[in-house]
Each structure stands twice: as structure tokens, then as C-alpha cells.
Amino acid sequence: YAAWEEKRIDRSDQSYDERKYTLHYELGLISKHEYDKTTLPIKQANFEELMARMSYILITEEIKALENGVVLTQ
């Protein structure tokens, strides 16, 4: 859960940056190339948060299955 929470905080920080860069682009303060370059880390943060959340869900479901007597094999 801690990993997911950390990624969610990172994504929140990136979300602020995304709004800032979008505004700068819309006002013509930065070029399209610069805007695209700055949004890549934002997309990466969103992906990493999603993967951490999926990992958390998978682990909790595995724990529930083990508690119910299911033997997990790989």
C-alpha cells in the first residue's frame, strides 16, 4: 500500500505540473515540442501509479484467496 500511496503522491505533484504546462502552452509561452517533452514524465507518473495500484489489488486478492484456503501455484 505504501508504494501505491507514494506513486499517488508523485502523480499528484505531476498533475500540478501538467496544469501549469498546459496553461503555458495555451498562452503561447512554450512551444508544442516543449509541451510534449514536459508531458512525458506526467504520463509516466500516471502509468506508474496505475501499476502500483494493480499490484496492490493483486496482492490483496492473493491474500484473500489464501485466507479462504486456496493454494496458489505458478
PDB file of N, CA and C in Angstrom:
ATOM      1  N   TYR A   1       0.826  -1.196   0.000  1.00  0.00           N
ATOM      2  CA  TYR A   1       0.000   0.000   0.000  1.00  0.00           C
ATOM      3  C   TYR A   1       0.868   1.257   0.000  1.00  0.00           C
ATOM      4  N   ALA A   2       1.990   1.194   0.690  1.00  0.00           N
ATOM      5  CA  ALA A   2       2.878   2.358   0.773  1.00  0.00           C
ATOM      6  C   ALA A   2       3.417   2.741  -0.605  1.00  0.00           C
ATOM      7  N   ALA A   3       3.734   1.738  -1.418  1.00  0.00           N
ATOM      8  CA  ALA A   3       4.233   2.021  -2.770  1.00  0.00           C
ATOM      9  C   ALA A   3       3.163   2.711  -3.599  1.00  0.00           C
ATOM     10  N   TRP A   4       1.933   2.242  -3.472  1.00  0.00           N
ATOM     11  CA  TRP A   4       0.819   2.855  -4.211  1.00  0.00           C
ATOM     12  C   TRP A   4       0.611   4.289  -3.746  1.00  0.00           C
ATOM     13  N   GLU A   5       0.640   4.500  -2.446  1.00  0.00           N
ATOM     14  CA  GLU A   5       0.446   5.848  -1.903  1.00  0.00           C
ATOM     15  C   GLU A   5       1.556   6.787  -2.378  1.00  0.00           C
ATOM     16  N   GLU A   6       2.786   6.283  -2.401  1.00  0.00           N
ATOM     17  CA  GLU A   6       3.911   7.103  -2.871  1.00  0.00           C
ATOM     18  C   GLU A   6       3.722   7.499  -4.336  1.00  0.00           C
ATOM     19  N   LYS A   7       3.299   6.551  -5.152  1.00  0.00           N
ATOM     20  CA  LYS A   7       3.077   6.842  -6.576  1.00  0.00           C
ATOM     21  C   LYS A   7       1.905   7.795  -6.762  1.00  0.00           C
ATOM     22  N   ARG A   8       0.905   7.686  -5.899  1.00  0.00           N
ATOM     23  CA  ARG A   8      -0.239   8.589  -5.992  1.00  0.00           C
ATOM     24  C   ARG A   8       0.186  10.023  -5.656  1.00  0.00           C
ATOM     25  N   ILE A   9       1.056  10.169  -4.681  1.00  0.00           N
ATOM     26  CA  ILE A   9       1.575  11.495  -4.328  1.00  0.00           C
ATOM     27  C   ILE A   9       2.411  12.049  -5.475  1.00  0.00           C
ATOM     28  N   ASP A  10       3.264  11.195  -6.065  1.00  0.00           N
ATOM     29  CA  ASP A  10       4.069  11.626  -7.211  1.00  0.00           C
ATOM     30  C   ASP A  10       3.175  12.088  -8.356  1.00  0.00           C
ATOM     31  N   ARG A  11       2.107  11.323  -8.600  1.00  0.00           N
ATOM     32  CA  ARG A  11       1.178  11.674  -9.680  1.00  0.00           C
ATOM     33  C   ARG A  11       0.477  12.991  -9.373  1.00  0.00           C
ATOM     34  N   SER A  12       0.177  13.219  -8.113  1.00  0.00           N
ATOM     35  CA  SER A  12      -0.462  14.470  -7.719  1.00  0.00           C
ATOM     36  C   SER A  12       0.456  15.655  -8.014  1.00  0.00           C
ATOM     37  N   ASP A  13       1.736  15.485  -7.694  1.00  0.00           N
ATOM     38  CA  ASP A  13       2.709  16.538  -7.999  1.00  0.00           C
ATOM     39  C   ASP A  13       2.802  16.760  -9.502  1.00  0.00           C
ATOM     40  N   GLN A  14       2.817  15.682 -10.253  1.00  0.00           N
ATOM     41  CA  GLN A  14       2.902  15.782 -11.707  1.00  0.00           C
ATOM     42  C   GLN A  14       1.638  16.408 -12.285  1.00  0.00           C
ATOM     43  N   SER A  15       0.503  16.160 -11.648  1.00  0.00           N
ATOM     44  CA  SER A  15      -0.760  16.726 -12.120  1.00  0.00           C
ATOM     45  C   SER A  15      -0.725  18.251 -12.045  1.00  0.00           C
ATOM     46  N   TYR A  16      -0.124  18.774 -10.981  1.00  0.00           N
ATOM     47  CA  TYR A  16       0.033  20.227 -10.863  1.00  0.00           C
ATOM     48  C   TYR A  16       0.897  20.747 -12.008  1.00  0.00           C
ATOM     49  N   ASP A  17       2.006  20.053 -12.267  1.00  0.00           N
ATOM     50  CA  ASP A  17       2.889  20.462 -13.360  1.00  0.00           C
ATOM     51  C   ASP A  17       2.166  20.409 -14.703  1.00  0.00           C
ATOM     52  N   GLU A  18       1.330  19.389 -14.878  1.00  0.00           N
ATOM     53  CA  GLU A  18       0.597  19.254 -16.134  1.00  0.00           C
ATOM     54  C   GLU A  18      -0.314  20.456 -16.357  1.00  0.00           C
ATOM     55  N   ARG A  19      -1.024  20.867 -15.332  1.00  0.00           N
ATOM     56  CA  ARG A  19      -1.901  22.041 -15.466  1.00  0.00           C
ATOM     57  C   ARG A  19      -1.094  23.294 -15.787  1.00  0.00           C
ATOM     58  N   LYS A  20       0.060  23.420 -15.138  1.00  0.00           N
ATOM     59  CA  LYS A  20       0.919  24.580 -15.359  1.00  0.00           C
ATOM     60  C   LYS A  20       1.429  24.614 -16.800  1.00  0.00           C
ATOM     61  N   TYR A  21       1.944  23.479 -17.290  1.00  0.00           N
ATOM     62  CA  TYR A  21       2.476  23.437 -18.653  1.00  0.00           C
ATOM     63  C   TYR A  21       1.377  23.591 -19.696  1.00  0.00           C
ATOM     64  N   THR A  22       0.199  23.053 -19.416  1.00  0.00           N
ATOM     65  CA  THR A  22      -0.920  23.222 -20.345  1.00  0.00           C
ATOM     66  C   THR A  22      -1.281  24.693 -20.464  1.00  0.00           C
ATOM     67  N   LEU A  23      -1.325  25.381 -19.349  1.00  0.00           N
ATOM     68  CA  LEU A  23      -1.623  26.810 -19.368  1.00  0.00           C
ATOM     69  C   LEU A  23      -0.545  27.575 -20.130  1.00  0.00           C
ATOM     70  N   HIS A  24       0.714  27.254 -19.877  1.00  0.00           N
ATOM     71  CA  HIS A  24       1.812  27.923 -20.585  1.00  0.00           C
ATOM     72  C   HIS A  24       1.715  27.696 -22.086  1.00  0.00           C
ATOM     73  N   TYR A  25       1.373  26.455 -22.478  1.00  0.00           N
ATOM     74  CA  TYR A  25       1.238  26.146 -23.901  1.00  0.00           C
ATOM     75  C   TYR A  25       0.065  26.913 -24.506  1.00  0.00           C
ATOM     76  N   GLU A  26      -1.063  26.920 -23.814  1.00  0.00           N
ATOM     77  CA  GLU A  26      -2.248  27.609 -24.331  1.00  0.00           C
ATOM     78  C   GLU A  26      -2.026  29.117 -24.458  1.00  0.00           C
ATOM     79  N   LEU A  27      -1.192  29.666 -23.581  1.00  0.00           N
ATOM     80  CA  LEU A  27      -0.886  31.096 -23.645  1.00  0.00           C
ATOM     81  C   LEU A  27       0.230  31.407 -24.641  1.00  0.00           C
ATOM     82  N   GLY A  28       0.821  30.367 -25.220  1.00  0.00           N
ATOM     83  CA  GLY A  28       1.880  30.567 -26.204  1.00  0.00           C
ATOM     84  C   GLY A  28       3.238  30.834 -25.593  1.00  0.00           C
ATOM     85  N   LEU A  29       3.403  30.500 -24.318  1.00  0.00           N
ATOM     86  CA  LEU A  29       4.673  30.754 -23.646  1.00  0.00           C
ATOM     87  C   LEU A  29       5.709  29.668 -23.927  1.00  0.00           C
ATOM     88  N   ILE A  30       5.243  28.470 -24.286  1.00  0.00           N
ATOM     89  CA  ILE A  30       6.159  27.392 -24.653  1.00  0.00           C
ATOM     90  C   ILE A  30       5.686  26.772 -25.967  1.00  0.00           C
ATOM     91  N   SER A  31       6.622  26.166 -26.674  1.00  0.00           N
ATOM     92  CA  SER A  31       6.302  25.555 -27.971  1.00  0.00           C
ATOM     93  C   SER A  31       5.616  24.199 -27.771  1.00  0.00           C
ATOM     94  N   LYS A  32       5.050  23.682 -28.854  1.00  0.00           N
ATOM     95  CA  LYS A  32       4.410  22.364 -28.825  1.00  0.00           C
ATOM     96  C   LYS A  32       5.434  21.295 -28.466  1.00  0.00           C
ATOM     97  N   HIS A  33       6.636  21.422 -29.016  1.00  0.00           N
ATOM     98  CA  HIS A  33       7.700  20.457 -28.721  1.00  0.00           C
ATOM     99  C   HIS A  33       8.034  20.466 -27.228  1.00  0.00           C
ATOM    100  N   GLU A  34       8.184  21.649 -26.671  1.00  0.00           N
ATOM    101  CA  GLU A  34       8.496  21.773 -25.242  1.00  0.00           C
ATOM    102  C   GLU A  34       7.354  21.209 -24.392  1.00  0.00           C
ATOM    103  N   TYR A  35       6.130  21.483 -24.801  1.00  0.00           N
ATOM    104  CA  TYR A  35       4.959  20.969 -24.083  1.00  0.00           C
ATOM    105  C   TYR A  35       4.943  19.440 -24.108  1.00  0.00           C
ATOM    106  N   ASP A  36       5.167  18.866 -25.284  1.00  0.00           N
ATOM    107  CA  ASP A  36       5.183  17.405 -25.400  1.00  0.00           C
ATOM    108  C   ASP A  36       6.302  16.800 -24.560  1.00  0.00           C
ATOM    109  N   LYS A  37       7.448  17.464 -24.541  1.00  0.00           N
ATOM    110  CA  LYS A  37       8.589  16.972 -23.775  1.00  0.00           C
ATOM    111  C   LYS A  37       8.292  16.981 -22.273  1.00  0.00           C
ATOM    112  N   THR A  38       7.550  17.972 -21.810  1.00  0.00           N
ATOM    113  CA  THR A  38       7.253  18.066 -20.380  1.00  0.00           C
ATOM    114  C   THR A  38       6.115  17.148 -19.953  1.00  0.00           C
ATOM    115  N   THR A  39       5.279  16.727 -20.889  1.00  0.00           N
ATOM    116  CA  THR A  39       4.168  15.855 -20.507  1.00  0.00           C
ATOM    117  C   THR A  39       4.567  14.383 -20.422  1.00  0.00           C
ATOM    118  N   LEU A  40       5.715  14.008 -20.945  1.00  0.00           N
ATOM    119  CA  LEU A  40       6.153  12.615 -20.869  1.00  0.00           C
ATOM    120  C   LEU A  40       6.313  12.140 -19.420  1.00  0.00           C
ATOM    121  N   PRO A  41       6.993  12.878 -18.545  1.00  0.00           N
ATOM    122  CA  PRO A  41       7.080  12.428 -17.150  1.00  0.00           C
ATOM    123  C   PRO A  41       5.711  12.339 -16.474  1.00  0.00           C
ATOM    124  N   ILE A  42       4.786  13.167 -16.902  1.00  0.00           N
ATOM    125  CA  ILE A  42       3.439  13.139 -16.339  1.00  0.00           C
ATOM    126  C   ILE A  42       2.747  11.837 -16.727  1.00  0.00           C
ATOM    127  N   LYS A  43       2.864  11.468 -17.987  1.00  0.00           N
ATOM    128  CA  LYS A  43       2.270  10.210 -18.448  1.00  0.00           C
ATOM    129  C   LYS A  43       2.928   9.022 -17.754  1.00  0.00           C
ATOM    130  N   GLN A  44       4.229   9.112 -17.550  1.00  0.00           N
ATOM    131  CA  GLN A  44       4.948   8.037 -16.877  1.00  0.00           C
ATOM    132  C   GLN A  44       4.493   7.920 -15.422  1.00  0.00           C
ATOM    133  N   ALA A  45       4.297   9.036 -14.742  1.00  0.00           N
ATOM    134  CA  ALA A  45       3.827   9.009 -13.354  1.00  0.00           C
ATOM    135  C   ALA A  45       2.433   8.397 -13.267  1.00  0.00           C
ATOM    136  N   ASN A  46       1.572   8.722 -14.211  1.00  0.00           N
ATOM    137  CA  ASN A  46       0.232   8.127 -14.235  1.00  0.00           C
ATOM    138  C   ASN A  46       0.313   6.617 -14.416  1.00  0.00           C
ATOM    139  N   PHE A  47       1.180   6.172 -15.316  1.00  0.00           N
ATOM    140  CA  PHE A  47       1.340   4.741 -15.565  1.00  0.00           C
ATOM    141  C   PHE A  47       1.890   4.031 -14.327  1.00  0.00           C
ATOM    142  N   GLU A  48       2.895   4.624 -13.687  1.00  0.00           N
ATOM    143  CA  GLU A  48       3.493   4.007 -12.507  1.00  0.00           C
ATOM    144  C   GLU A  48       2.491   3.919 -11.360  1.00  0.00           C
ATOM    145  N   GLU A  49       1.644   4.930 -11.217  1.00  0.00           N
ATOM    146  CA  GLU A  49       0.608   4.891 -10.180  1.00  0.00           C
ATOM    147  C   GLU A  49      -0.388   3.786 -10.479  1.00  0.00           C
ATOM    148  N   LEU A  50      -0.767   3.641 -11.734  1.00  0.00           N
ATOM    149  CA  LEU A  50      -1.691   2.580 -12.128  1.00  0.00           C
ATOM    150  C   LEU A  50      -1.089   1.205 -11.846  1.00  0.00           C
ATOM    151  N   MET A  51       0.180   1.007 -12.181  1.00  0.00           N
ATOM    152  CA  MET A  51       0.830  -0.280 -11.950  1.00  0.00           C
ATOM    153  C   MET A  51       0.945  -0.584 -10.457  1.00  0.00           C
ATOM    154  N   ALA A  52       1.243   0.421  -9.640  1.00  0.00           N
ATOM    155  CA  ALA A  52       1.321   0.213  -8.195  1.00  0.00           C
ATOM    156  C   ALA A  52      -0.051  -0.153  -7.636  1.00  0.00           C
ATOM    157  N   ARG A  53      -1.092   0.488  -8.136  1.00  0.00           N
ATOM    158  CA  ARG A  53      -2.450   0.181  -7.679  1.00  0.00           C
ATOM    159  C   ARG A  53      -2.829  -1.247  -8.073  1.00  0.00           C
ATOM    160  N   MET A  54      -2.521  -1.644  -9.300  1.00  0.00           N
ATOM    161  CA  MET A  54      -2.831  -3.003  -9.746  1.00  0.00           C
ATOM    162  C   MET A  54      -2.054  -4.038  -8.935  1.00  0.00           C
ATOM    163  N   SER A  55      -0.817  -3.734  -8.617  1.00  0.00           N
ATOM    164  CA  SER A  55      -0.008  -4.634  -7.800  1.00  0.00           C
ATOM    165  C   SER A  55      -0.624  -4.786  -6.413  1.00  0.00           C
ATOM    166  N   TYR A  56      -1.069  -3.690  -5.834  1.00  0.00           N
ATOM    167  CA  TYR A  56      -1.715  -3.720  -4.521  1.00  0.00           C
ATOM    168  C   TYR A  56      -2.986  -4.567  -4.565  1.00  0.00           C
ATOM    169  N   ILE A  57      -3.802  -4.368  -5.585  1.00  0.00           N
ATOM    170  CA  ILE A  57      -5.049  -5.131  -5.715  1.00  0.00           C
ATOM    171  C   ILE A  57      -4.745  -6.616  -5.873  1.00  0.00           C
ATOM    172  N   LEU A  58      -3.763  -6.948  -6.689  1.00  0.00           N
ATOM    173  CA  LEU A  58      -3.391  -8.345  -6.901  1.00  0.00           C
ATOM    174  C   LEU A  58      -2.936  -8.992  -5.598  1.00  0.00           C
ATOM    175  N   ILE A  59      -2.106  -8.303  -4.859  1.00  0.00           N
ATOM    176  CA  ILE A  59      -1.602  -8.854  -3.602  1.00  0.00           C
ATOM    177  C   ILE A  59      -2.736  -9.050  -2.602  1.00  0.00           C
ATOM    178  N   THR A  60      -3.634  -8.083  -2.482  1.00  0.00           N
ATOM    179  CA  THR A  60      -4.744  -8.235  -1.531  1.00  0.00           C
ATOM    180  C   THR A  60      -5.673  -9.376  -1.944  1.00  0.00           C
ATOM    181  N   GLU A  61      -5.889  -9.557  -3.235  1.00  0.00           N
ATOM    182  CA  GLU A  61      -6.726 -10.671  -3.694  1.00  0.00           C
ATOM    183  C   GLU A  61      -6.042 -12.012  -3.435  1.00  0.00           C
ATOM    184  N   GLU A  62      -4.726 -12.068  -3.592  1.00  0.00           N
ATOM    185  CA  GLU A  62      -3.999 -13.298  -3.288  1.00  0.00           C
ATOM    186  C   GLU A  62      -4.099 -13.627  -1.805  1.00  0.00           C
ATOM    187  N   ILE A  63      -4.003 -12.615  -0.960  1.00  0.00           N
ATOM    188  CA  ILE A  63      -4.124 -12.832   0.484  1.00  0.00           C
ATOM    189  C   ILE A  63      -5.518 -13.341   0.833  1.00  0.00           C
ATOM    190  N   LYS A  64      -6.542 -12.748   0.242  1.00  0.00           N
ATOM    191  CA  LYS A  64      -7.915 -13.211   0.484  1.00  0.00           C
ATOM    192  C   LYS A  64      -8.078 -14.666   0.059  1.00  0.00           C
ATOM    193  N   ALA A  65      -7.509 -15.016  -1.082  1.00  0.00           N
ATOM    194  CA  ALA A  65      -7.607 -16.389  -1.568  1.00  0.00           C
ATOM    195  C   ALA A  65      -6.909 -17.349  -0.613  1.00  0.00           C
ATOM    196  N   LEU A  66      -5.733 -16.965  -0.130  1.00  0.00           N
ATOM    197  CA  LEU A  66      -5.012 -17.816   0.815  1.00  0.00           C
ATOM    198  C   LEU A  66      -5.794 -17.980   2.111  1.00  0.00           C
ATOM    199  N   GLU A  67      -6.425 -16.905   2.570  1.00  0.00           N
ATOM    200  CA  GLU A  67      -7.232 -16.984   3.789  1.00  0.00           C
ATOM    201  C   GLU A  67      -8.433 -17.904   3.603  1.00  0.00           C
ATOM    202  N   ASN A  68      -8.929 -18.014   2.387  1.00  0.00           N
ATOM    203  CA  ASN A  68     -10.065 -18.890   2.090  1.00  0.00           C
ATOM    204  C   ASN A  68      -9.632 -20.319   1.763  1.00  0.00           C
ATOM    205  N   GLY A  69      -8.341 -20.592   1.859  1.00  0.00           N
ATOM    206  CA  GLY A  69      -7.850 -21.945   1.665  1.00  0.00           C
ATOM    207  C   GLY A  69      -7.450 -22.293   0.248  1.00  0.00           C
ATOM    208  N   VAL A  70      -7.391 -21.339  -0.622  1.00  0.00           N
ATOM    209  CA  VAL A  70      -6.974 -21.598  -1.998  1.00  0.00           C
ATOM    210  C   VAL A  70      -5.450 -21.652  -2.042  1.00  0.00           C
ATOM    211  N   VAL A  71      -4.925 -22.671  -2.691  1.00  0.00           N
ATOM    212  CA  VAL A  71      -3.482 -22.800  -2.834  1.00  0.00           C
ATOM    213  C   VAL A  71      -3.107 -22.237  -4.196  1.00  0.00           C
ATOM    214  N   LEU A  72      -2.273 -21.205  -4.191  1.00  0.00           N
ATOM    215  CA  LEU A  72      -1.859 -20.559  -5.437  1.00  0.00           C
ATOM    216  C   LEU A  72      -0.621 -21.254  -5.987  1.00  0.00           C
ATOM    217  N   THR A  73      -0.664 -21.592  -7.258  1.00  0.00           N
ATOM    218  CA  THR A  73       0.506 -22.175  -7.917  1.00  0.00           C
ATOM    219  C   THR A  73       0.857 -21.323  -9.120  1.00  0.00           C
ATOM    220  N   GLN A  74       2.116 -21.420  -9.505  1.00  0.00           N
ATOM    221  CA  GLN A  74       2.546 -20.594 -10.636  1.00  0.00           C
ATOM    222  C   GLN A  74       2.799 -21.406 -11.843  1.00  0.00           C
TER     223      GLN A  74
END
